[in-house]
Amino acid sequence: MTETGILGVKSWRQGKGISLESIAASTKLSVRQLDAIEAGDFKRLPGGIYTTNYIRQYAKAIGFDEMDLLAYYNDACNPAPDQNLASQPPRTRLSNLLFQH
């Protein structure tokens, strides 16, 4: 993951004119947690079902495909072993554009 995280979702949100503060108010998630999602720094989140729920809420709040964001989260937290990389399906063009790591 780059220092800037998953720039695509942050740009997506900003392009829609949605502030982290407004998402925090509507979802009851903290700005710190929302910032962690945008940065792809999932270790800053509580883990388990809480993290997947936070990611879903964030995606819904910005009008983003929650399954695509959850797939990125799963890939980031459960990387495939090197010997299985060839058998993994390539990311979609959309994922490649939105998730830069």
XYZ file of N, CA and C in Angstrom:
303
model
N 0.861 -1.176 0.000
C 0.000 0.000 0.000
C 0.898 1.226 0.000
N 0.558 2.198 -0.787
C 1.368 3.407 -0.814
C 1.073 4.257 0.401
N 1.933 5.223 0.591
C 1.768 6.154 1.700
C 0.438 6.893 1.610
N -0.047 7.092 0.404
C -1.292 7.829 0.218
C -2.526 6.947 0.294
N -2.346 5.641 0.392
C -3.486 4.756 0.563
C -4.267 4.529 -0.711
N -5.539 4.281 -0.561
C -6.400 4.009 -1.717
C -7.022 5.325 -2.166
N -6.261 6.041 -2.960
C -6.633 7.389 -3.369
C -7.975 7.462 -4.064
N -8.360 6.414 -4.732
C -9.582 6.449 -5.519
C -10.829 6.733 -4.724
N -11.014 6.087 -3.578
C -12.248 6.314 -2.826
C -12.277 7.705 -2.219
N -11.128 8.203 -1.815
C -11.080 9.564 -1.275
C -11.433 10.574 -2.372
N -10.841 10.382 -3.556
C -11.154 11.259 -4.690
C -12.619 11.144 -5.081
N -13.144 9.920 -5.055
C -14.560 9.672 -5.363
C -15.431 10.491 -4.419
N -15.138 10.382 -3.106
C -15.911 11.104 -2.088
C -15.798 12.608 -2.296
N -14.577 13.086 -2.480
C -14.368 14.524 -2.657
C -15.056 15.031 -3.923
N -15.020 14.221 -4.978
C -15.682 14.600 -6.229
C -17.185 14.743 -6.070
N -17.743 14.031 -5.123
C -19.178 14.135 -4.853
C -19.488 15.241 -3.843
N -18.438 15.888 -3.335
C -18.634 16.981 -2.386
C -19.078 16.526 -1.003
N -18.683 15.326 -0.616
C -19.087 14.770 0.680
C -17.914 14.890 1.646
N -18.149 15.463 2.801
C -17.088 15.602 3.798
C -17.066 14.398 4.734
N -15.898 14.131 5.299
C -15.804 13.061 6.292
C -16.687 13.372 7.500
N -16.790 14.643 7.836
C -17.611 15.048 8.977
C -19.085 14.716 8.756
N -19.564 14.896 7.525
C -20.975 14.586 7.249
C -21.203 13.071 7.287
N -20.221 12.303 6.818
C -20.344 10.844 6.896
C -20.331 10.417 8.359
N -19.441 11.016 9.139
C -19.358 10.685 10.571
C -20.683 10.969 11.268
N -21.303 12.086 10.925
C -22.577 12.442 11.549
C -23.684 11.459 11.181
N -23.690 10.996 9.937
C -24.774 10.115 9.510
C -24.553 8.652 9.887
N -23.297 8.235 10.023
C -23.012 6.829 10.305
C -22.641 6.572 11.764
N -22.308 7.623 12.487
C -21.826 7.521 13.879
C -20.430 6.908 13.951
N -19.723 6.850 12.815
C -18.327 6.436 12.808
C -17.484 7.683 13.025
N -16.312 7.515 13.632
C -15.453 8.671 13.868
C -14.723 9.056 12.580
N -14.331 10.313 12.493
C -13.554 10.778 11.353
C -12.247 9.987 11.280
N -11.678 9.631 12.434
C -10.448 8.836 12.476
C -10.664 7.481 11.802
N -11.793 6.839 12.063
C -12.092 5.542 11.448
C -12.318 5.688 9.950
N -13.017 6.728 9.557
C -13.260 6.970 8.134
C -11.955 7.260 7.405
N -11.087 8.025 8.051
C -9.779 8.330 7.478
C -8.962 7.042 7.316
N -9.057 6.135 8.276
C -8.344 4.855 8.192
C -8.832 4.043 6.992
N -10.131 4.054 6.744
C -10.683 3.332 5.583
C -10.126 3.939 4.299
N -10.164 5.256 4.189
C -9.659 5.911 2.981
C -8.170 5.679 2.775
N -7.434 5.586 3.857
C -5.987 5.370 3.773
C -5.639 3.906 3.545
N -6.642 3.023 3.670
C -6.372 1.599 3.547
C -5.597 1.064 4.745
N -5.661 1.796 5.851
C -4.956 1.418 7.082
C -5.933 0.684 7.992
N -6.281 -0.533 7.591
C -7.325 -1.287 8.270
C -6.927 -1.753 9.667
N -5.646 -1.692 9.985
C -5.186 -2.062 11.333
C -5.676 -1.063 12.378
N -6.048 0.129 11.945
C -6.566 1.144 12.868
C -8.042 0.924 13.197
N -8.662 -0.058 12.568
C -10.069 -0.362 12.810
C -10.170 -1.541 13.771
N -11.345 -1.731 14.395
C -11.455 -2.749 15.445
C -11.353 -4.197 14.975
N -11.560 -4.462 13.706
C -11.436 -5.822 13.194
C -12.759 -6.551 13.081
N -12.692 -7.725 12.449
C -13.857 -8.593 12.328
C -15.051 -7.952 11.669
N -16.216 -8.307 12.174
C -17.480 -7.825 11.611
C -17.630 -6.310 11.755
N -16.977 -5.742 12.773
C -17.042 -4.289 12.937
C -16.414 -3.594 11.738
N -15.231 -4.054 11.333
C -14.550 -3.423 10.207
C -15.355 -3.568 8.927
N -15.867 -4.758 8.649
C -16.646 -4.926 7.419
C -17.904 -4.060 7.456
N -18.515 -3.915 8.621
C -19.686 -3.045 8.748
C -19.303 -1.584 8.503
N -18.180 -1.148 9.051
C -17.718 0.231 8.845
C -17.467 0.490 7.366
N -16.828 -0.468 6.700
C -16.536 -0.319 5.273
C -17.832 -0.239 4.471
N -18.797 -1.063 4.806
C -20.104 -1.021 4.129
C -20.790 0.338 4.321
N -20.785 0.823 5.545
C -21.418 2.115 5.826
C -20.734 3.243 5.066
N -19.410 3.215 5.052
C -18.650 4.236 4.331
C -18.991 4.197 2.846
N -18.963 2.995 2.258
C -19.257 2.851 0.830
C -20.655 3.370 0.496
N -21.634 3.004 1.310
C -23.004 3.481 1.076
C -23.077 4.998 1.174
N -22.367 5.568 2.129
C -22.416 7.016 2.344
C -21.845 7.807 1.170
N -20.891 7.204 0.448
C -20.306 7.916 -0.697
C -20.836 7.412 -2.033
N -21.778 6.462 -1.991
C -22.353 5.938 -3.224
C -21.376 5.088 -4.014
N -20.541 4.335 -3.307
C -19.528 3.491 -3.925
C -19.951 2.032 -3.788
N -19.530 1.193 -4.700
C -19.874 -0.233 -4.662
C -19.214 -0.879 -3.446
N -20.023 -1.250 -2.469
C -19.477 -1.796 -1.226
C -18.763 -3.125 -1.445
N -19.216 -3.923 -2.401
C -18.569 -5.211 -2.653
C -17.152 -5.010 -3.197
N -16.954 -3.997 -4.009
C -15.626 -3.706 -4.548
C -14.689 -3.259 -3.421
N -15.204 -2.422 -2.531
C -14.389 -1.957 -1.404
C -14.099 -3.092 -0.430
N -15.073 -3.952 -0.179
C -14.848 -5.102 0.695
C -13.856 -6.087 0.067
N -13.913 -6.250 -1.247
C -12.953 -7.124 -1.930
C -11.537 -6.579 -1.760
N -11.389 -5.269 -1.866
C -10.071 -4.670 -1.651
C -9.599 -4.922 -0.221
N -10.481 -4.735 0.741
C -10.155 -4.981 2.149
C -9.704 -6.431 2.342
N -10.455 -7.364 1.793
C -10.100 -8.782 1.925
C -8.755 -9.090 1.275
N -8.495 -8.509 0.104
C -7.206 -8.702 -0.558
C -6.070 -8.118 0.267
N -6.299 -6.953 0.843
C -5.261 -6.279 1.622
C -4.946 -7.038 2.905
N -5.956 -7.622 3.514
C -5.766 -8.303 4.800
C -5.426 -9.778 4.653
N -5.715 -10.355 3.504
C -5.465 -11.784 3.274
C -4.780 -11.975 1.925
N -3.538 -11.504 1.801
C -2.868 -11.640 0.497
C -2.668 -13.108 0.140
N -2.778 -13.381 -1.138
C -2.597 -14.756 -1.624
C -1.120 -15.130 -1.538
N -0.818 -16.381 -1.188
C 0.582 -16.826 -1.199
C 1.157 -16.728 -2.610
N 2.468 -16.545 -2.714
C 3.120 -16.355 -4.011
C 2.799 -17.448 -5.014
N 2.752 -18.710 -4.587
C 2.504 -19.788 -5.536
C 1.088 -19.747 -6.094
N 0.171 -19.065 -5.461
C -1.206 -19.002 -5.948
C -1.497 -17.731 -6.737
N -0.530 -16.846 -6.851
C -0.787 -15.576 -7.539
C -1.211 -15.789 -8.990
N -0.611 -16.746 -9.661
C -0.953 -16.980 -11.064
C -2.391 -17.447 -11.221
N -2.928 -18.111 -10.205
C -4.290 -18.628 -10.320
C -5.339 -17.613 -9.887
N -4.923 -16.473 -9.358
C -5.870 -15.453 -8.919
C -6.393 -14.685 -10.127
N -7.699 -14.387 -10.157
C -8.228 -13.604 -11.276
C -7.684 -12.177 -11.202
N -7.417 -11.565 -12.341
C -6.918 -10.191 -12.317
C -7.989 -9.237 -11.799
N -7.550 -8.179 -11.182
C -8.496 -7.165 -10.711
C -9.167 -6.515 -11.904
N -10.358 -6.052 -11.673
C -11.070 -5.371 -12.754
C -10.393 -4.049 -13.054
N -10.652 -3.506 -14.200
C -10.078 -2.216 -14.574
C -10.491 -1.160 -13.554
N -11.737 -1.190 -13.102
C -12.221 -0.243 -12.113
C -11.395 -0.340 -10.841
N -11.157 -1.555 -10.365
C -10.359 -1.734 -9.156
C -8.955 -1.204 -9.349
N -8.364 -1.465 -10.501
C -7.012 -0.979 -10.760
C -6.950 0.537 -10.740
N -7.974 1.183 -11.220
C -7.989 2.638 -11.230
C -8.247 3.225 -9.853
N -9.116 2.579 -9.095
C -9.527 3.149 -7.808
C -8.615 2.775 -6.651
N -8.008 1.630 -6.702
C -7.207 1.169 -5.582
C -5.747 1.097 -5.980
N -5.037 2.125 -5.660
C -3.625 2.182 -5.989
C -2.837 1.851 -4.756
N -2.109 0.774 -4.799
C -1.296 0.377 -3.637
C 0.038 -0.112 -4.050
